[in-house]
CSV table of C-alpha atoms and ligand atoms in Angstrom, one decimal:
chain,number,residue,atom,x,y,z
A,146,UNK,CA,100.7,111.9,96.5
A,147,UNK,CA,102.9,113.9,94.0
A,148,UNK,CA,100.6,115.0,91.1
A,149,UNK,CA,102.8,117.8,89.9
A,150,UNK,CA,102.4,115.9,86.8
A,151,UNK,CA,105.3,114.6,84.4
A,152,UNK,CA,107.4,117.8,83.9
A,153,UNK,CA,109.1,117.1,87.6
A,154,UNK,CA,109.8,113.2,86.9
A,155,UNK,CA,112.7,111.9,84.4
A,156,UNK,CA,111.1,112.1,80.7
A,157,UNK,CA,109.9,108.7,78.6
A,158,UNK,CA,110.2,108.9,75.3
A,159,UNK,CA,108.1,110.6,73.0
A,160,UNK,CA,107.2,107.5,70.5
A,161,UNK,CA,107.1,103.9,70.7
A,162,UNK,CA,108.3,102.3,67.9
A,163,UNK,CA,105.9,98.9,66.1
A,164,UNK,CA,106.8,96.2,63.9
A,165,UNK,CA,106.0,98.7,61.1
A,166,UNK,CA,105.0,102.4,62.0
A,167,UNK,CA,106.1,104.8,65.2
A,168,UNK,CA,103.5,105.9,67.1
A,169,UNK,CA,103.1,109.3,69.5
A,170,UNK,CA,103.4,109.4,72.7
A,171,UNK,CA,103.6,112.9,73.6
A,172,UNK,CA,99.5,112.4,74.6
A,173,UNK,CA,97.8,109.7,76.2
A,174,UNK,CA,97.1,106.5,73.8
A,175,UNK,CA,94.5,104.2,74.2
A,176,UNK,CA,94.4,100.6,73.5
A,177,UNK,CA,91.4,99.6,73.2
A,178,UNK,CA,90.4,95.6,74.9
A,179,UNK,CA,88.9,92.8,72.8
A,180,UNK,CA,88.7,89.6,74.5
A,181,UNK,CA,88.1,86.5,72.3
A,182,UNK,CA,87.7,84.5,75.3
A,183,UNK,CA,84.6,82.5,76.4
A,184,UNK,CA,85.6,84.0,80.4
A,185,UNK,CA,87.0,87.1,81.0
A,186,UNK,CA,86.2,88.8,83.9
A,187,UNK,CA,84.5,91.6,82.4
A,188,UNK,CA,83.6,90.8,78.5
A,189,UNK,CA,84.3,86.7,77.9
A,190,UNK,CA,82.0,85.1,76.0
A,191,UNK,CA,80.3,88.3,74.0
A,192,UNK,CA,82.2,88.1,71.1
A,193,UNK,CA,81.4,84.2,69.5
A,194,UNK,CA,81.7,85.1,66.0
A,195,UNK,CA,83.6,86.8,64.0
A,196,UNK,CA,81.1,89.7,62.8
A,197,UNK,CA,80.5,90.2,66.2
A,198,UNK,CA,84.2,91.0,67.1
A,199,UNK,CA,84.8,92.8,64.0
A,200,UNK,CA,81.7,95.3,64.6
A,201,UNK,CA,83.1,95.5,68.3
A,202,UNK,CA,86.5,96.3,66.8
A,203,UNK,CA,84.5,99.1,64.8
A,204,UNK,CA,83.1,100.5,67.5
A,205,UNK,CA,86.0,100.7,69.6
A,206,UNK,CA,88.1,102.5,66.4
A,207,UNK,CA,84.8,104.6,66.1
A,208,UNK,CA,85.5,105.6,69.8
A,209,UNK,CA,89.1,106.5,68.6
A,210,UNK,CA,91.0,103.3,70.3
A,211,UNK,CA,94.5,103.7,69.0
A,212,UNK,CA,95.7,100.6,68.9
A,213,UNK,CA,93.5,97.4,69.7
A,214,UNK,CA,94.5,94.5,71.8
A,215,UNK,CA,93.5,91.1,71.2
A,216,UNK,CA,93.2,88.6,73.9
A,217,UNK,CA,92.6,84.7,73.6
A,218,UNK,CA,93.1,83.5,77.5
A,219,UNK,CA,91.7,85.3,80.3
A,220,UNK,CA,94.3,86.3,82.8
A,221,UNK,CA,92.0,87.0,86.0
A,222,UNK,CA,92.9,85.7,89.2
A,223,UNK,CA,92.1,81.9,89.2
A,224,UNK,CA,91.6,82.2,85.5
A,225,UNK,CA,91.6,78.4,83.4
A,226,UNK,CA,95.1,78.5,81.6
A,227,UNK,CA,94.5,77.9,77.6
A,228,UNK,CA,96.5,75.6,75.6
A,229,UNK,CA,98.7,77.8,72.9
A,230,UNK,CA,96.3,75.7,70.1
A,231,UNK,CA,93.3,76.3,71.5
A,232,UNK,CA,94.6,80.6,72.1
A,233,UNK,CA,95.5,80.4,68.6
A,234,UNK,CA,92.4,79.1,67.1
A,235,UNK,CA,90.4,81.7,68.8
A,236,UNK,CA,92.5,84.8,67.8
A,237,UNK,CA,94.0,84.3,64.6
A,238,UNK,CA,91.1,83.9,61.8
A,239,UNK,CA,90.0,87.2,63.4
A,240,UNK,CA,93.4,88.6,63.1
A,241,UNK,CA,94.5,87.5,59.6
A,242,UNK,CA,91.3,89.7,58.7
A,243,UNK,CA,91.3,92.6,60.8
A,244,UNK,CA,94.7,93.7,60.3
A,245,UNK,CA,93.5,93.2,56.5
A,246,UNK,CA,90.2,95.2,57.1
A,247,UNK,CA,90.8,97.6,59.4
A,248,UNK,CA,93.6,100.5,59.6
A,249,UNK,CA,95.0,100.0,63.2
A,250,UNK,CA,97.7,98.6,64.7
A,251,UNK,CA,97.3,95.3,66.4
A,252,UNK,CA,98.0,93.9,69.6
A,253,UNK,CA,98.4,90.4,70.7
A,254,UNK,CA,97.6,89.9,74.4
A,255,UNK,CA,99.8,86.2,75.3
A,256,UNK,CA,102.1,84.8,77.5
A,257,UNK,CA,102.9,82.1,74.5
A,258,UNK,CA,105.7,82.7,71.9
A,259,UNK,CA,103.8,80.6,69.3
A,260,UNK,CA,100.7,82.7,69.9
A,261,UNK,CA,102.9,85.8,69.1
A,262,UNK,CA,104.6,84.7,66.7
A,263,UNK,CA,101.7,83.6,64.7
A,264,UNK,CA,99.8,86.9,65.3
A,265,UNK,CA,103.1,88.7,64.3
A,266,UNK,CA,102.8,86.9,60.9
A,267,UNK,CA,99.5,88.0,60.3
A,268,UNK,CA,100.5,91.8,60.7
A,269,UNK,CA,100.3,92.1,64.3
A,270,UNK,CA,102.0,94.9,65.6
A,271,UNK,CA,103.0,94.7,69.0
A,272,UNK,CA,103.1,91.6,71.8
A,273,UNK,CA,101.5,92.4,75.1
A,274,UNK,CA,103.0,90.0,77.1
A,275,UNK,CA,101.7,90.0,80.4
A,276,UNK,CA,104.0,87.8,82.6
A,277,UNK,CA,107.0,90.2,81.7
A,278,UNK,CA,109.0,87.6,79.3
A,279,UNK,CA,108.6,85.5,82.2
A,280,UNK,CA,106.7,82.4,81.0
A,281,UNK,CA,108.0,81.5,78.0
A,282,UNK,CA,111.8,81.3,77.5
A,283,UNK,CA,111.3,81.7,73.7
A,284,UNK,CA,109.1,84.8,73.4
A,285,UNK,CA,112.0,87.7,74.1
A,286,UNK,CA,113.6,86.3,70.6
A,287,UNK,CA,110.6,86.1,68.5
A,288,UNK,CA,109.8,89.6,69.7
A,289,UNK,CA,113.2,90.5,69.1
A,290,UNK,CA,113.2,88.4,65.7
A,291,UNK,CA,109.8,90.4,64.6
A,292,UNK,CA,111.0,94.0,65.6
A,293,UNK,CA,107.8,94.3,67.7
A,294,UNK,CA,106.7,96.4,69.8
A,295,UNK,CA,106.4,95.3,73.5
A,296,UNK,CA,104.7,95.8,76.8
A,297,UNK,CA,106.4,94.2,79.4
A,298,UNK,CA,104.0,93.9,82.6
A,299,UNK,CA,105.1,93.0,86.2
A,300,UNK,CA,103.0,89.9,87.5
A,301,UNK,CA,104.2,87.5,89.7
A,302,UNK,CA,103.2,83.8,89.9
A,303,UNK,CA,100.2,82.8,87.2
A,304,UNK,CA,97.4,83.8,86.8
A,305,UNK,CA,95.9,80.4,89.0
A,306,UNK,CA,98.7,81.2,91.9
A,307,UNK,CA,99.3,85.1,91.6
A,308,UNK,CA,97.1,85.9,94.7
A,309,UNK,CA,99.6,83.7,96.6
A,310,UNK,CA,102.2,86.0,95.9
A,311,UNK,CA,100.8,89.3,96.8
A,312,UNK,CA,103.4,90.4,100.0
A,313,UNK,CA,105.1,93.1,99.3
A,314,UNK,CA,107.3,95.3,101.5
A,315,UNK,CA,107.4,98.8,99.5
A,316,UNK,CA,105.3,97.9,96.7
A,317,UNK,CA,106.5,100.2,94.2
A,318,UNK,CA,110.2,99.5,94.6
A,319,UNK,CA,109.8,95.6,94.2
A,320,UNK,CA,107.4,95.8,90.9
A,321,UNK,CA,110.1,98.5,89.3
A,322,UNK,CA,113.0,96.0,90.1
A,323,UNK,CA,111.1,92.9,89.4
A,324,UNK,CA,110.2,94.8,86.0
A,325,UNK,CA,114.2,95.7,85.7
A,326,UNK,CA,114.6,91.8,85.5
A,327,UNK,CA,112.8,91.7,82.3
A,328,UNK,CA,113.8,94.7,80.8
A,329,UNK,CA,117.4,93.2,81.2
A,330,UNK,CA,116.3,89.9,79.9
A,331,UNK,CA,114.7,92.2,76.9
A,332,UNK,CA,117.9,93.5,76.3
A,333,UNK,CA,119.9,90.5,76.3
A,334,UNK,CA,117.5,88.8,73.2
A,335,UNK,CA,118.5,92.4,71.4
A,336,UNK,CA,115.2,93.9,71.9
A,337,UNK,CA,115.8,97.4,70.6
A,338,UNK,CA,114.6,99.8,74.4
A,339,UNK,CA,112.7,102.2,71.6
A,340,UNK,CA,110.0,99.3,71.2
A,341,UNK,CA,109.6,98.6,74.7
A,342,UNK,CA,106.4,100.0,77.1
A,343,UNK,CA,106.5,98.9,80.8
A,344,UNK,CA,103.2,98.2,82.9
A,345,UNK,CA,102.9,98.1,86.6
A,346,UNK,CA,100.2,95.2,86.4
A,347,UNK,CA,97.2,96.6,88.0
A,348,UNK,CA,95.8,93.6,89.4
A,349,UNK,CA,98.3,90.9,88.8
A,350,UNK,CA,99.3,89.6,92.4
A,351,UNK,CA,97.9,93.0,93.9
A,352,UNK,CA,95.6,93.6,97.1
A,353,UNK,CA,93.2,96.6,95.9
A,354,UNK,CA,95.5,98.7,98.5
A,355,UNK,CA,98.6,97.5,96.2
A,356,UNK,CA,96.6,98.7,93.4
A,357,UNK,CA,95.9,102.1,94.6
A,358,UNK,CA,99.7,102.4,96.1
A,359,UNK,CA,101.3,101.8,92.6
A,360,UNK,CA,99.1,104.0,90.5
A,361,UNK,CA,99.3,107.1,93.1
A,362,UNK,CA,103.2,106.0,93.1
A,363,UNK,CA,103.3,105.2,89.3
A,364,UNK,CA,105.4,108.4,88.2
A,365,UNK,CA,108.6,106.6,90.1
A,366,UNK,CA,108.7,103.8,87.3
A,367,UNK,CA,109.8,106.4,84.7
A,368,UNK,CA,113.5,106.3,86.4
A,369,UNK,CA,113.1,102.7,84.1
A,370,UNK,CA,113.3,104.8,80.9
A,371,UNK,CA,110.3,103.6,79.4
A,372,UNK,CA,107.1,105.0,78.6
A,373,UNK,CA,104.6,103.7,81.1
A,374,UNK,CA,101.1,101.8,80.4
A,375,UNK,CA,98.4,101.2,82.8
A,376,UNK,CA,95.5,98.8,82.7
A,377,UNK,CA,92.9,99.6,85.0
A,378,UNK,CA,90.0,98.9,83.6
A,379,UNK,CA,86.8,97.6,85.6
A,380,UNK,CA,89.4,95.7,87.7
A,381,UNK,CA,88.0,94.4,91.3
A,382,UNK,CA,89.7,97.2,93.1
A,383,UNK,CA,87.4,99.7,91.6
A,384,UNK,CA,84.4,97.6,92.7
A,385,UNK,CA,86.0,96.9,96.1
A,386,UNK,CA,86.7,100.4,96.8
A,387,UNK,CA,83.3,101.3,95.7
A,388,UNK,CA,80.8,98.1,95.5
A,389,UNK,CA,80.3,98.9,92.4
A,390,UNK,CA,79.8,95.7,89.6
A,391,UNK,CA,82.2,95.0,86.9
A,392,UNK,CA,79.8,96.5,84.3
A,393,UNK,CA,79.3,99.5,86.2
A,394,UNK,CA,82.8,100.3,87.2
A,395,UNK,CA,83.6,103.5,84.4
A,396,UNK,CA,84.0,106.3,86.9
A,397,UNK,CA,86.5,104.5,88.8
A,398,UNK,CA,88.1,103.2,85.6
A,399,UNK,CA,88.4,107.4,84.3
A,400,UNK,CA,89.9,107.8,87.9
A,401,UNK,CA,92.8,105.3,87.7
A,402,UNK,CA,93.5,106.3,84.2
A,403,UNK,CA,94.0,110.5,85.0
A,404,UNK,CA,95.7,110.0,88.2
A,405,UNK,CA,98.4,107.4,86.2
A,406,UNK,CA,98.4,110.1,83.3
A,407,UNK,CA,99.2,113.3,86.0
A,408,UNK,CA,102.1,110.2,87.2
A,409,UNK,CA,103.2,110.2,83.4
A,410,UNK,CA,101.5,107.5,82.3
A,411,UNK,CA,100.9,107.5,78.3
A,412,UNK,CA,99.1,104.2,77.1
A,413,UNK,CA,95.9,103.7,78.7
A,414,UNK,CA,94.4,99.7,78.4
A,415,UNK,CA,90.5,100.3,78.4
A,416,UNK,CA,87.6,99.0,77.7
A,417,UNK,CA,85.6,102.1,77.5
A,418,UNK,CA,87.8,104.1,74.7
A,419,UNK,CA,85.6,107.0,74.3
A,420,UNK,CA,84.9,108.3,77.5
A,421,UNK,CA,88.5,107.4,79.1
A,422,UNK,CA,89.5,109.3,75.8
A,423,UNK,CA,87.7,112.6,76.6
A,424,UNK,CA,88.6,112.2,80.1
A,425,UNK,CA,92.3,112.1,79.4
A,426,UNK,CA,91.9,114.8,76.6
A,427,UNK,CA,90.6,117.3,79.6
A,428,UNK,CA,93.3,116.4,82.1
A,429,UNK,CA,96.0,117.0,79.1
A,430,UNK,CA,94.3,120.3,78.7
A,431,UNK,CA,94.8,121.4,82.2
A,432,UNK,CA,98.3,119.8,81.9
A,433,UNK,CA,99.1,122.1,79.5
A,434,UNK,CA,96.8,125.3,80.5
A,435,UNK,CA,99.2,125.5,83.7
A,436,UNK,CA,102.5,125.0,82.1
B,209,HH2,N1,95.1,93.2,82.3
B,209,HH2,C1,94.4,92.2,81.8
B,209,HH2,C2,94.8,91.6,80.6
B,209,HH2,N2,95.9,92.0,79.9
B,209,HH2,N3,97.6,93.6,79.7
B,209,HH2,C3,98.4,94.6,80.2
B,209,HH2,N4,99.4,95.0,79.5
B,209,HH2,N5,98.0,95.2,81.4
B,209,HH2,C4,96.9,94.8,82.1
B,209,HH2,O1,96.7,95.4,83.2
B,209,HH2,C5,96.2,93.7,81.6
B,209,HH2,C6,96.6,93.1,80.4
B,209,HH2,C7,93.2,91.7,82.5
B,209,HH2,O2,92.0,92.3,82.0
B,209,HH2,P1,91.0,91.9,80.9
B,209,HH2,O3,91.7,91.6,79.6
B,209,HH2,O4,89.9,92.8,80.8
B,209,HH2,O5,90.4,90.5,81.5
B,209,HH2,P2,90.8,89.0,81.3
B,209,HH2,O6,92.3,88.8,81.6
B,209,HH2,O7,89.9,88.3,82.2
B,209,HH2,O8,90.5,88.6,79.8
């Protein structure tokens, strides 16, 4: 594994630009994960009302999430697919008042345009969409429409059929060129390459060897030309490598997250902020104490 670290690979881009601000890349970011779903893998179900998921929102901004995602259909393997109504009704009264309430940027984690688009009119920032623009014809030109920021994840299939899909010859090479797909179908709706983050979809139509493959290879998806975000956290890898259960699954989670950061990685999807935070803010250190 190459983990000379970024200054040998092509350089991403230093910001990202958002519906409204620019935000720094040259460290690692965190998004911090709110699920508003009755069965995600990991957290469904803990957040029924709204004080609850704005004092989790708190917490994760106390931890010093930079930007907080916001999720209202579960996209594990075999996961129930949500109708765009019933996504909506569980994200947006909590959106329309924590992008009132509280100073972060928003994320809106759909595969639906209306879901985005609605979320975008509440002051969303950005559109995490993870199917790559795949799913829904209409969601490149409302992102496009909104001048939103995007992250554009590789996932093949859905999440009921992705673990179908999962053959892969050289595993990195097919995610980067089935990712070059939707960057070009990005461009095409006039989705400005400044707002764009790609993600190799840790997890999404992956065997746990996949997994570990693309995030020791992850530094290879900067020849894309866009910064680089990672989601690996508490996934089943972690616990099939290790045995180790989904609520007890941080050190592997830290692990994923510096190795993708020495491959260039910059935005870091997590559920645990603060301690992948002062994980990453040591292997920066070291970054830079040997340059
Ligand atoms: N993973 C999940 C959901 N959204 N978005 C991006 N960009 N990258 C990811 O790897 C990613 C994602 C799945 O994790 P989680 O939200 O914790 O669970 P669930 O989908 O069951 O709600």
């Amino acid at each position: 594994m190459d983990t000379s670290g970024p200054p040998s690979r092509p350089r991403a881009a230093g910001s990202w630009t958002l519906r409204t601000r620019t935000m720094g890349l040259e460290g690692p970011v965190t998004m911090g994960i709110l699920n508003l779903t009755p069965d995600s893998f990991s957290d469904g179900g803990r957040l029924a009302s709204m004080a609850d998921a704005l004092d989790q929102a708190r917490m994760l901004m106390d931890q010093g999430a930079d930007i907080l995602d916001v999720g209202g259909e579960s996209t594990r393997p075999g996961a129930t697919p949500v109708p765009p109504e019933e996504e909506m009704a569980r994200v947006l009264p909590f959106l329309r008042q924590a992008t009132r309430d509280l100073p972060v940027p928003f994320s809106i984690d759909t595969r639906h345009a209306d879901v985005a688009e609605a979320a975008l009119e509440v002051g969303v920032e950005i559109v995490n969409d993870v199917s790559g623009l795949k799913q829904d014809e209409a969601m490149a030109e409302v992102v496009a429409r909104h001048g939103a920021g995007l992250v554009l994840s590789h996932m093949r299939g859905t999440p009921a059929t992705m673990m179908e899909q999962a053959e892969y010859g050289d595993v990195v090479q097919e995610v980067m060129a089935e990712l070059e797909v939707s960057l070009e179908r990005a461009r095409g709706a006039g989705i400005s390459p400044d707002r764009i983050v790609v993600d190799p979809g840790i997890g999404f139509a992956k065997t746990g060897v996949q997994n570990l493959t693309l995030l020791a290879g992850l530094g290879v998806l900067l020849e894309l030309g866009h910064p680089l975000l990672v989601g690996p956290s508490r996934k089943r890898f972690i616990g099939a490598l290790t045995g180790a259960t989904v609520e007890d699954r941080l050190g592997g989670t830290i692990a994923a997250c510096v190795v993708a950061y020495l491959q260039g990685a910059r935005v870091f999807r997590v559920h645990d902020v603060g301690h992948v935070k002062q994980a990453l803010r040591v292997a920066r250190a070291m970054v830079e104490a040997a340059e």
